[in-house]
PDB file of C-alpha atoms and ligand atoms in Angstrom:
ATOM      1  CA  MET A1427      32.658  89.192 120.584  1.00 69.00           C
ATOM      2  CA  PRO A1428      33.499  92.751 119.968  1.00 81.00           C
ATOM      3  CA  ASP A1429      37.298  93.698 118.645  1.00 92.00           C
ATOM      4  CA  ARG A1430      38.311  96.072 120.982  1.00 92.00           C
ATOM      5  CA  CYS A1431      41.106  96.681 117.840  1.00 97.00           C
ATOM      6  CA  ALA A1432      38.565  97.905 115.551  1.00 97.00           C
ATOM      7  CA  ASP A1433      38.893 101.709 116.151  1.00 97.00           C
ATOM      8  CA  ALA A1434      42.611 101.536 117.049  1.00 97.00           C
ATOM      9  CA  ILE A1435      43.634  99.994 113.097  1.00 97.00           C
ATOM     10  CA  ALA A1436      40.447 102.434 111.693  1.00 97.00           C
ATOM     11  CA  LEU A1437      41.860 105.874 112.642  1.00 97.00           C
ATOM     12  CA  LEU A1438      46.320 104.863 112.305  1.00 97.00           C
ATOM     13  CA  GLN A1439      46.691 101.716 109.179  1.00 97.00           C
ATOM     14  CA  PRO A1440      45.987 105.750 107.612  1.00 96.00           C
ATOM     15  CA  LYS A1441      49.188 106.771 108.860  1.00 96.00           C
ATOM     16  CA  VAL A1442      50.969 103.354 108.514  1.00 96.00           C
ATOM     17  CA  GLY A1443      50.421 102.465 105.556  1.00 92.00           C
ATOM     18  CA  GLY A1444      50.795  98.957 104.081  1.00 92.00           C
ATOM     19  CA  PRO A1445      52.922  96.316 106.499  1.00 94.00           C
ATOM     20  CA  GLY A1446      57.320  96.079 107.261  1.00 93.00           C
ATOM     21  CA  SER A1447      57.485  99.330 110.628  1.00 95.00           C
ATOM     22  CA  ILE A1448      59.650  98.217 113.167  1.00 97.00           C
ATOM     23  CA  ALA A1449      58.127  99.492 115.896  1.00 98.00           C
ATOM     24  CA  VAL A1450      59.795 100.354 119.561  1.00 97.00           C
ATOM     25  CA  ILE A1451      58.139 100.571 122.762  1.00 96.00           C
ATOM     26  CA  LEU A1452      60.737 103.108 124.955  1.00 94.00           C
ATOM     27  CA  GLY A1453      60.319 103.235 128.524  1.00 88.00           C
ATOM     28  CA  THR A1454      60.842 105.630 131.401  1.00 78.00           C
ATOM     29  CA  GLY A1455      62.748 108.441 130.731  1.00 80.00           C
ATOM     30  CA  LEU A1456      63.453 106.968 127.369  1.00 83.00           C
ATOM     31  CA  GLY A1457      61.122 108.568 124.761  1.00 76.00           C
ATOM     32  CA  GLY A1458      63.658 110.990 124.088  1.00 81.00           C
ATOM     33  CA  VAL A1459      64.459 107.945 121.200  1.00 87.00           C
ATOM     34  CA  ALA A1460      61.414 110.350 119.652  1.00 90.00           C
ATOM     35  CA  ASP A1461      62.614 112.786 118.901  1.00 90.00           C
ATOM     36  CA  ALA A1462      64.927 111.966 115.891  1.00 91.00           C
ATOM     37  CA  VAL A1463      62.100 110.967 114.174  1.00 95.00           C
ATOM     38  CA  THR A1464      61.413 112.489 110.356  1.00 94.00           C
ATOM     39  CA  ASP A1465      57.847 112.558 108.926  1.00 94.00           C
ATOM     40  CA  ALA A1466      56.353 112.792 112.426  1.00 96.00           C
ATOM     41  CA  VAL A1467      52.410 111.814 113.014  1.00 97.00           C
ATOM     42  CA  ALA A1468      52.452 111.738 116.987  1.00 96.00           C
ATOM     43  CA  ILE A1469      48.915 111.073 118.676  1.00 96.00           C
ATOM     44  CA  PRO A1470      48.589 110.997 122.236  1.00 95.00           C
ATOM     45  CA  TYR A1471      47.270 107.562 124.177  1.00 94.00           C
ATOM     46  CA  ALA A1472      43.993 109.101 124.590  1.00 93.00           C
ATOM     47  CA  ASP A1473      42.524 109.662 120.959  1.00 95.00           C
ATOM     48  CA  ILE A1474      43.528 106.214 120.805  1.00 96.00           C
ATOM     49  CA  PRO A1475      40.565 103.957 121.549  1.00 96.00           C
ATOM     50  CA  GLY A1476      41.512 100.948 123.401  1.00 94.00           C
ATOM     51  CA  PHE A1477      44.935 102.437 124.295  1.00 95.00           C
ATOM     52  CA  PRO A1478      45.584 102.971 128.000  1.00 91.00           C
ATOM     53  CA  ARG A1479      45.823 106.838 129.613  1.00 82.00           C
ATOM     54  CA  SER A1480      49.652 106.041 131.240  1.00 68.00           C
ATOM     55  CA  ALA A1481      50.132 108.158 134.464  1.00 65.00           C
ATOM     56  CA  VAL A1482      53.780 107.432 135.138  1.00 69.00           C
ATOM     57  CA  SER A1483      56.172 110.654 135.390  1.00 71.00           C
ATOM     58  CA  GLY A1484      58.487 109.858 133.112  1.00 65.00           C
ATOM     59  CA  HIS A1485      55.885 108.213 130.425  1.00 64.00           C
ATOM     60  CA  ALA A1486      54.370 110.961 127.961  1.00 78.00           C
ATOM     61  CA  GLY A1487      52.027 108.499 126.585  1.00 90.00           C
ATOM     62  CA  ARG A1488      51.490 108.919 122.811  1.00 94.00           C
ATOM     63  CA  LEU A1489      52.651 107.407 119.835  1.00 95.00           C
ATOM     64  CA  VAL A1490      54.859 108.295 116.959  1.00 96.00           C
ATOM     65  CA  ILE A1491      54.589 107.703 113.819  1.00 97.00           C
ATOM     66  CA  GLY A1492      57.941 108.599 110.817  1.00 97.00           C
ATOM     67  CA  ARG A1493      60.580 106.805 109.560  1.00 96.00           C
ATOM     68  CA  LEU A1494      64.102 106.953 111.558  1.00 96.00           C
ATOM     69  CA  GLU A1495      67.215 106.151 108.850  1.00 94.00           C
ATOM     70  CA  GLY A1496      65.034 106.525 106.644  1.00 93.00           C
ATOM     71  CA  ARG A1497      63.002 102.071 108.270  1.00 95.00           C
ATOM     72  CA  ARG A1498      58.924 103.621 109.399  1.00 96.00           C
ATOM     73  CA  VAL A1499      58.721 102.747 112.652  1.00 97.00           C
ATOM     74  CA  ILE A1500      55.915 103.377 115.032  1.00 97.00           C
ATOM     75  CA  LEU A1501      58.046 104.472 118.566  1.00 97.00           C
ATOM     76  CA  LEU A1502      55.797 104.073 121.661  1.00 96.00           C
ATOM     77  CA  GLN A1503      56.072 106.688 124.389  1.00 93.00           C
ATOM     78  CA  GLY A1504      55.315 105.286 127.553  1.00 90.00           C
ATOM     79  CA  ARG A1505      53.287 102.066 128.075  1.00 92.00           C
ATOM     80  CA  SER A1506      51.420 101.262 130.895  1.00 93.00           C
ATOM     81  CA  HIS A1507      52.184  98.959 134.086  1.00 94.00           C
ATOM     82  CA  TYR A1508      51.013  95.610 136.217  1.00 96.00           C
ATOM     83  CA  TYR A1509      51.787  97.461 139.166  1.00 95.00           C
ATOM     84  CA  GLU A1510      48.917 101.016 137.618  1.00 93.00           C
ATOM     85  CA  THR A1511      45.767  99.020 137.980  1.00 92.00           C
ATOM     86  CA  GLY A1512      46.390  95.381 138.715  1.00 96.00           C
ATOM     87  CA  ASP A1513      45.926  94.690 134.657  1.00 96.00           C
ATOM     88  CA  ALA A1514      48.743  92.520 133.183  1.00 97.00           C
ATOM     89  CA  GLY A1515      46.885  92.399 130.061  1.00 97.00           C
ATOM     90  CA  ALA A1516      46.801  96.201 130.104  1.00 95.00           C
ATOM     91  CA  MET A1517      49.020  96.975 126.732  1.00 96.00           C
ATOM     92  CA  ARG A1518      47.007  94.288 125.040  1.00 97.00           C
ATOM     93  CA  THR A1519      44.619  96.234 122.791  1.00 97.00           C
ATOM     94  CA  PRO A1520      48.328  98.294 121.275  1.00 97.00           C
ATOM     95  CA  ILE A1521      49.830  95.018 121.048  1.00 98.00           C
ATOM     96  CA  GLU A1522      46.877  93.384 118.915  1.00 98.00           C
ATOM     97  CA  THR A1523      46.845  96.173 117.260  1.00 98.00           C
ATOM     98  CA  LEU A1524      50.721  96.488 116.388  1.00 98.00           C
ATOM     99  CA  SER A1525      50.499  92.991 114.931  1.00 98.00           C
ATOM    100  CA  ARG A1526      46.893  93.960 112.916  1.00 98.00           C
ATOM    101  CA  LEU A1527      48.624  96.726 111.198  1.00 98.00           C
ATOM    102  CA  GLY A1528      51.571  94.867 110.080  1.00 97.00           C
ATOM    103  CA  VAL A1529      54.331  94.913 112.683  1.00 98.00           C
ATOM    104  CA  SER A1530      57.270  91.686 112.713  1.00 96.00           C
ATOM    105  CA  THR A1531      59.119  93.482 114.825  1.00 98.00           C
ATOM    106  CA  ILE A1532      58.782  94.927 118.560  1.00 98.00           C
ATOM    107  CA  VAL A1533      61.939  96.399 119.910  1.00 98.00           C
ATOM    108  CA  ILE A1534      60.917  96.367 124.618  1.00 98.00           C
ATOM    109  CA  THR A1535      63.174  98.900 126.122  1.00 97.00           C
ATOM    110  CA  ASN A1536      63.253  99.170 129.597  1.00 96.00           C
ATOM    111  CA  ALA A1537      64.649 101.376 132.560  1.00 95.00           C
ATOM    112  CA  ALA A1538      66.098  98.338 134.483  1.00 97.00           C
ATOM    113  CA  GLY A1539      68.272  97.601 138.298  1.00 97.00           C
ATOM    114  CA  ALA A1540      71.774  95.606 137.087  1.00 97.00           C
ATOM    115  CA  ILE A1541      71.706  92.748 140.387  1.00 98.00           C
ATOM    116  CA  ARG A1542      74.894  91.292 139.059  1.00 94.00           C
ATOM    117  CA  LYS A1543      78.349  94.674 139.503  1.00 90.00           C
ATOM    118  CA  ASP A1544      79.884  94.269 136.317  1.00 92.00           C
ATOM    119  CA  ALA A1545      76.460  96.328 134.756  1.00 93.00           C
ATOM    120  CA  GLN A1546      77.309  99.931 135.597  1.00 91.00           C
ATOM    121  CA  PRO A1547      74.436 102.668 135.547  1.00 94.00           C
ATOM    122  CA  GLY A1548      74.237 103.999 132.317  1.00 94.00           C
ATOM    123  CA  ASN A1549      75.293 100.870 130.739  1.00 95.00           C
ATOM    124  CA  LEU A1550      72.936  99.085 127.710  1.00 97.00           C
ATOM    125  CA  ALA A1551      71.471  95.281 128.705  1.00 98.00           C
ATOM    126  CA  LEU A1552      70.137  93.356 126.091  1.00 98.00           C
ATOM    127  CA  ILE A1553      67.938  90.462 127.616  1.00 98.00           C
ATOM    128  CA  SER A1554      68.881  87.137 126.399  1.00 98.00           C
ATOM    129  CA  ASP A1555      65.656  85.415 128.781  1.00 98.00           C
ATOM    130  CA  HIS A1556      63.450  85.910 131.186  1.00 98.00           C
ATOM    131  CA  ILE A1557      61.669  85.389 134.889  1.00 98.00           C
ATOM    132  CA  ASN A1558      58.631  85.691 135.277  1.00 98.00           C
ATOM    133  CA  LEU A1559      58.133  86.592 139.486  1.00 98.00           C
ATOM    134  CA  THR A1560      54.287  88.149 139.011  1.00 98.00           C
ATOM    135  CA  GLY A1561      53.253  84.916 138.684  1.00 97.00           C
ATOM    136  CA  ALA A1562      50.321  87.238 137.001  1.00 98.00           C
ATOM    137  CA  ASN A1563      50.205  86.629 132.803  1.00 98.00           C
ATOM    138  CA  PRO A1564      48.475  88.792 130.774  1.00 98.00           C
ATOM    139  CA  LEU A1565      46.790  85.672 128.206  1.00 98.00           C
ATOM    140  CA  ILE A1566      44.617  84.805 131.377  1.00 98.00           C
ATOM    141  CA  GLY A1567      41.238  83.573 130.909  1.00 96.00           C
ATOM    142  CA  ASP A1568      41.809  84.486 127.485  1.00 96.00           C
ATOM    143  CA  THR A1569      40.355  80.958 125.800  1.00 96.00           C
ATOM    144  CA  ASP A1570      41.428  79.948 122.860  1.00 95.00           C
ATOM    145  CA  ASP A1571      44.577  77.729 121.874  1.00 96.00           C
ATOM    146  CA  GLY A1572      46.807  80.435 121.279  1.00 95.00           C
ATOM    147  CA  ARG A1573      47.255  81.714 124.651  1.00 97.00           C
ATOM    148  CA  PHE A1574      49.784  78.043 125.176  1.00 98.00           C
ATOM    149  CA  VAL A1575      52.254  80.530 123.354  1.00 98.00           C
ATOM    150  CA  SER A1576      55.885  79.358 123.236  1.00 98.00           C
ATOM    151  CA  MET A1577      58.370  81.685 125.845  1.00 98.00           C
ATOM    152  CA  THR A1578      61.623  79.500 124.005  1.00 98.00           C
ATOM    153  CA  ASP A1579      63.756  81.851 121.739  1.00 97.00           C
ATOM    154  CA  ALA A1580      61.083  84.467 122.951  1.00 98.00           C
ATOM    155  CA  TYR A1581      63.851  86.939 122.720  1.00 98.00           C
ATOM    156  CA  SER A1582      64.822  86.714 118.542  1.00 98.00           C
ATOM    157  CA  PRO A1583      68.155  85.089 118.219  1.00 98.00           C
ATOM    158  CA  ARG A1584      67.926  86.517 115.155  1.00 98.00           C
ATOM    159  CA  LEU A1585      66.768  89.928 116.624  1.00 98.00           C
ATOM    160  CA  ARG A1586      69.727  89.523 119.195  1.00 98.00           C
ATOM    161  CA  ALA A1587      73.142  89.010 116.293  1.00 98.00           C
ATOM    162  CA  ARG A1588      71.115  91.710 114.698  1.00 98.00           C
ATOM    163  CA  ILE A1589      71.057  94.010 117.974  1.00 98.00           C
ATOM    164  CA  LYS A1590      75.212  92.921 119.047  1.00 98.00           C
ATOM    165  CA  ARG A1591      76.826  93.630 115.702  1.00 98.00           C
ATOM    166  CA  ALA A1592      74.616  97.099 116.033  1.00 98.00           C
ATOM    167  CA  ALA A1593      76.844  97.524 118.906  1.00 98.00           C
ATOM    168  CA  THR A1594      79.443  96.800 117.968  1.00 98.00           C
ATOM    169  CA  GLN A1595      78.958  99.019 115.097  1.00 96.00           C
ATOM    170  CA  ALA A1596      77.533 101.649 116.985  1.00 96.00           C
ATOM    171  CA  GLY A1597      80.781 101.338 119.551  1.00 97.00           C
ATOM    172  CA  VAL A1598      78.586 101.039 122.186  1.00 97.00           C
ATOM    173  CA  LYS A1599      78.728  98.510 125.207  1.00 97.00           C
ATOM    174  CA  LEU A1600      76.979  96.321 125.156  1.00 98.00           C
ATOM    175  CA  HIS A1601      75.754  93.339 128.387  1.00 98.00           C
ATOM    176  CA  GLU A1602      73.855  90.475 128.026  1.00 98.00           C
ATOM    177  CA  GLY A1603      71.476  89.524 130.456  1.00 98.00           C
ATOM    178  CA  VAL A1604      68.148  87.613 131.836  1.00 98.00           C
ATOM    179  CA  TYR A1605      65.351  89.770 133.098  1.00 98.00           C
ATOM    180  CA  CYS A1606      63.204  89.414 135.945  1.00 98.00           C
ATOM    181  CA  TRP A1607      59.974  90.856 136.141  1.00 98.00           C
ATOM    182  CA  VAL A1608      58.388  92.181 139.448  1.00 98.00           C
ATOM    183  CA  SER A1609      55.429  93.432 139.731  1.00 98.00           C
ATOM    184  CA  GLY A1610      56.910  96.728 141.938  1.00 96.00           C
ATOM    185  CA  PRO A1611      55.328  99.850 142.421  1.00 97.00           C
ATOM    186  CA  SER A1612      57.517  99.079 145.808  1.00 97.00           C
ATOM    187  CA  PHE A1613      61.729  97.932 145.282  1.00 97.00           C
ATOM    188  CA  GLU A1614      62.607  94.359 145.760  1.00 98.00           C
ATOM    189  CA  THR A1615      64.536  93.905 149.542  1.00 97.00           C
ATOM    190  CA  PRO A1616      68.101  93.985 149.147  1.00 97.00           C
ATOM    191  CA  ALA A1617      67.306  89.501 149.641  1.00 98.00           C
ATOM    192  CA  GLU A1618      64.839  89.458 147.177  1.00 98.00           C
ATOM    193  CA  ILE A1619      67.829  90.566 145.116  1.00 98.00           C
ATOM    194  CA  ARG A1620      69.977  87.669 146.771  1.00 98.00           C
ATOM    195  CA  MET A1621      67.080  85.887 145.841  1.00 98.00           C
ATOM    196  CA  MET A1622      67.528  87.340 142.028  1.00 98.00           C
ATOM    197  CA  ARG A1623      70.348  86.479 142.156  1.00 98.00           C
ATOM    198  CA  THR A1624      70.505  82.964 142.830  1.00 98.00           C
ATOM    199  CA  LEU A1625      67.487  82.196 140.647  1.00 98.00           C
ATOM    200  CA  GLY A1626      69.425  83.265 137.595  1.00 98.00           C
ATOM    201  CA  ALA A1627      68.401  86.632 136.820  1.00 98.00           C
ATOM    202  CA  ASP A1628      70.650  89.605 136.069  1.00 98.00           C
ATOM    203  CA  LEU A1629      68.097  92.333 135.610  1.00 98.00           C
ATOM    204  CA  VAL A1630      65.386  93.372 137.290  1.00 98.00           C
ATOM    205  CA  GLY A1631      62.362  95.180 136.147  1.00 98.00           C
ATOM    206  CA  MET A1632      59.009  97.025 136.533  1.00 97.00           C
ATOM    207  CA  SER A1633      57.723  95.896 133.169  1.00 97.00           C
ATOM    208  CA  THR A1634      58.487  93.926 129.826  1.00 98.00           C
ATOM    209  CA  VAL A1635      57.528  90.700 130.441  1.00 98.00           C
ATOM    210  CA  PRO A1636      53.445  90.861 129.856  1.00 98.00           C
ATOM    211  CA  GLU A1637      55.029  93.247 126.657  1.00 98.00           C
ATOM    212  CA  VAL A1638      57.179  90.110 125.657  1.00 98.00           C
ATOM    213  CA  ILE A1639      53.974  86.974 126.176  1.00 98.00           C
ATOM    214  CA  LEU A1640      51.528  89.272 123.677  1.00 98.00           C
ATOM    215  CA  ALA A1641      54.337  89.760 121.033  1.00 98.00           C
ATOM    216  CA  ARG A1642      54.725  86.845 120.985  1.00 98.00           C
ATOM    217  CA  ARG A1643      51.561  85.934 121.764  1.00 98.00           C
ATOM    218  CA  PHE A1644      50.111  87.753 118.141  1.00 98.00           C
ATOM    219  CA  GLY A1645      53.173  86.276 116.383  1.00 98.00           C
ATOM    220  CA  ILE A1646      55.442  89.309 117.198  1.00 98.00           C
ATOM    221  CA  ASP A1647      59.538  89.048 117.031  1.00 98.00           C
ATOM    222  CA  VAL A1648      60.516  90.481 119.890  1.00 98.00           C
ATOM    223  CA  ALA A1649      64.220  92.543 120.632  1.00 98.00           C
ATOM    224  CA  GLY A1650      64.665  94.008 124.624  1.00 98.00           C
ATOM    225  CA  ILE A1651      66.836  96.580 125.798  1.00 98.00           C
ATOM    226  CA  SER A1652      67.408  97.495 129.192  1.00 97.00           C
ATOM    227  CA  VAL A1653      69.394 100.653 130.486  1.00 96.00           C
ATOM    228  CA  VAL A1654      70.882 100.061 133.809  1.00 96.00           C
ATOM    229  CA  THR A1655      68.964 103.053 135.819  1.00 95.00           C
ATOM    230  CA  ASN A1656      70.832 102.037 139.301  1.00 95.00           C
ATOM    231  CA  LEU A1657      72.195  98.918 141.112  1.00 96.00           C
ATOM    232  CA  ALA A1658      69.796  96.877 143.298  1.00 97.00           C
ATOM    233  CA  ALA A1659      68.382  96.875 146.513  1.00 94.00           C
ATOM    234  CA  GLY A1660      70.962  96.824 148.850  1.00 93.00           C
ATOM    235  CA  MET A1661      74.088  96.851 146.270  1.00 91.00           C
ATOM    236  CA  GLU A1662      77.194  98.933 147.355  1.00 87.00           C
ATOM    237  CA  GLY A1663      73.854 100.231 149.961  1.00 84.00           C
ATOM    238  CA  ALA A1664      71.751 100.937 146.981  1.00 83.00           C
ATOM    239  CA  SER A1665      68.470 102.570 147.433  1.00 88.00           C
ATOM    240  CA  PRO A1666      66.452 102.373 144.270  1.00 85.00           C
ATOM    241  CA  SER A1667      64.456 105.281 143.552  1.00 86.00           C
ATOM    242  CA  HIS A1668      62.647 106.764 140.264  1.00 87.00           C
ATOM    243  CA  GLY A1669      63.549 110.056 140.935  1.00 85.00           C
ATOM    244  CA  GLU A1670      67.380 108.389 139.852  1.00 83.00           C
ATOM    245  CA  THR A1671      65.384 106.499 136.736  1.00 83.00           C
ATOM    246  CA  LYS A1672      64.226 108.909 135.114  1.00 85.00           C
ATOM    247  CA  THR A1673      67.236 110.640 135.359  1.00 86.00           C
ATOM    248  CA  VAL A1674      69.752 108.069 134.963  1.00 85.00           C
ATOM    249  CA  ALA A1675      67.646 106.391 132.086  1.00 84.00           C
ATOM    250  CA  SER A1676      67.602 110.115 129.837  1.00 83.00           C
ATOM    251  CA  THR A1677      71.341 109.976 129.470  1.00 87.00           C
ATOM    252  CA  GLY A1678      71.704 106.276 128.833  1.00 89.00           C
ATOM    253  CA  GLY A1679      68.520 106.829 126.538  1.00 91.00           C
ATOM    254  CA  ILE A1680      72.011 108.449 124.497  1.00 92.00           C
ATOM    255  CA  VAL A1681      73.404 105.888 124.534  1.00 95.00           C
ATOM    256  CA  LEU A1682      70.862 103.646 123.783  1.00 95.00           C
ATOM    257  CA  LYS A1683      69.224 106.422 120.964  1.00 95.00           C
ATOM    258  CA  ARG A1684      73.033 105.943 119.057  1.00 95.00           C
ATOM    259  CA  LEU A1685      72.339 101.129 119.020  1.00 96.00           C
ATOM    260  CA  LEU A1686      68.657 101.715 117.639  1.00 96.00           C
ATOM    261  CA  LEU A1687      70.141 103.632 115.174  1.00 96.00           C
ATOM    262  CA  ALA A1688      72.415 101.644 114.413  1.00 97.00           C
ATOM    263  CA  PHE A1689      69.984  98.478 114.675  1.00 97.00           C
ATOM    264  CA  LEU A1690      67.835 100.451 112.285  1.00 96.00           C
ATOM    265  CA  LYS A1691      70.131 101.324 109.596  1.00 94.00           C
ATOM    266  CA  GLY A1692      72.236  97.733 109.442  1.00 91.00           C
ATOM    267  CA  LEU A1693      68.594  95.478 109.158  1.00 86.00           C
ATOM    268  CA  ASP A1694      69.337  95.304 104.873  1.00 76.00           C
ATOM    269  CA  ASP A1695      72.400  94.027 105.508  1.00 63.00           C
ATOM    270  CA  VAL A1696      72.681  89.949 105.606  1.00 51.00           C
TER     271      VAL A1696
HETATM  272  N1  HPA B 245      64.408  97.395 140.380  1.00 81.82           N
HETATM  273  C1  HPA B 245      63.006  97.620 140.048  1.00 81.82           C
HETATM  274  N2  HPA B 245      62.456  98.622 138.609  1.00 81.82           N
HETATM  275  C2  HPA B 245      63.187  99.036 138.075  1.00 81.82           C
HETATM  276  C3  HPA B 245      64.794  99.336 139.285  1.00 81.82           C
HETATM  277  C4  HPA B 245      65.353  97.908 139.653  1.00 81.82           C
HETATM  278  O1  HPA B 245      66.280  98.162 141.243  1.00 81.82           O
HETATM  279  N3  HPA B 245      65.121 100.031 138.270  1.00 81.82           N
HETATM  280  C5  HPA B 245      64.477 100.885 137.248  1.00 81.82           C
HETATM  281  N4  HPA B 245      63.218  99.294 137.285  1.00 81.82           N
END
């Protein structure tokens, strides 16, 4: 079988250097975190063989390699969603490539709706676990035993503890909850949101879960952070929109940047 990551690795390896970079996927409207990167090298996904061309507004679609708080980082500014192509494995090449470039930690961020009232638009929430309501899985079609990935502690308890500590240090309010993955692109009905609440979900969104499954498949430790952009459909009459998601995400992104910088700064602490 052809190695679908070989060309991307050949292109990126000299820019990334050795193993140990921390990767961050920046969700809708959250790309501003990349502004803080020093020694930055930015490469459009279109120039990286096998990387997806996300056409969703609010996503720059480029990789930014550089340093944050002195630590080597690889930021993925934008992602491809299941709803764009119907392919849950759309982020497979980027994530496998990161793994083979020696990335062992990835922070996956997104914009999400809140299913609980205590999380308000603009707040951050640490993802503790997820529910996959799509029926899709990026590993469908794989033939090796590596496809039977354990999803217990998929969101690393060690990284979650570090991110909570960083939130306290940075004075950032951080909720914690279960993220429910829906396909989109239409938003949910109020009845669906009531069902998700009954099932134990706290957040709802159209991304992240396939990337988490792929990252675990390729042995990468995962943390997930949502920027709450809205109350979910039907809550206090809410009717979410992509415009609202982008606007609120860009302010939430400022708080996210503070949290990420505190997390990276604290990584050397024991
Ligand atoms: N539902 C699904 N995806 C979302 C939402 C929502 O309410 N907000 C931001 N992304």
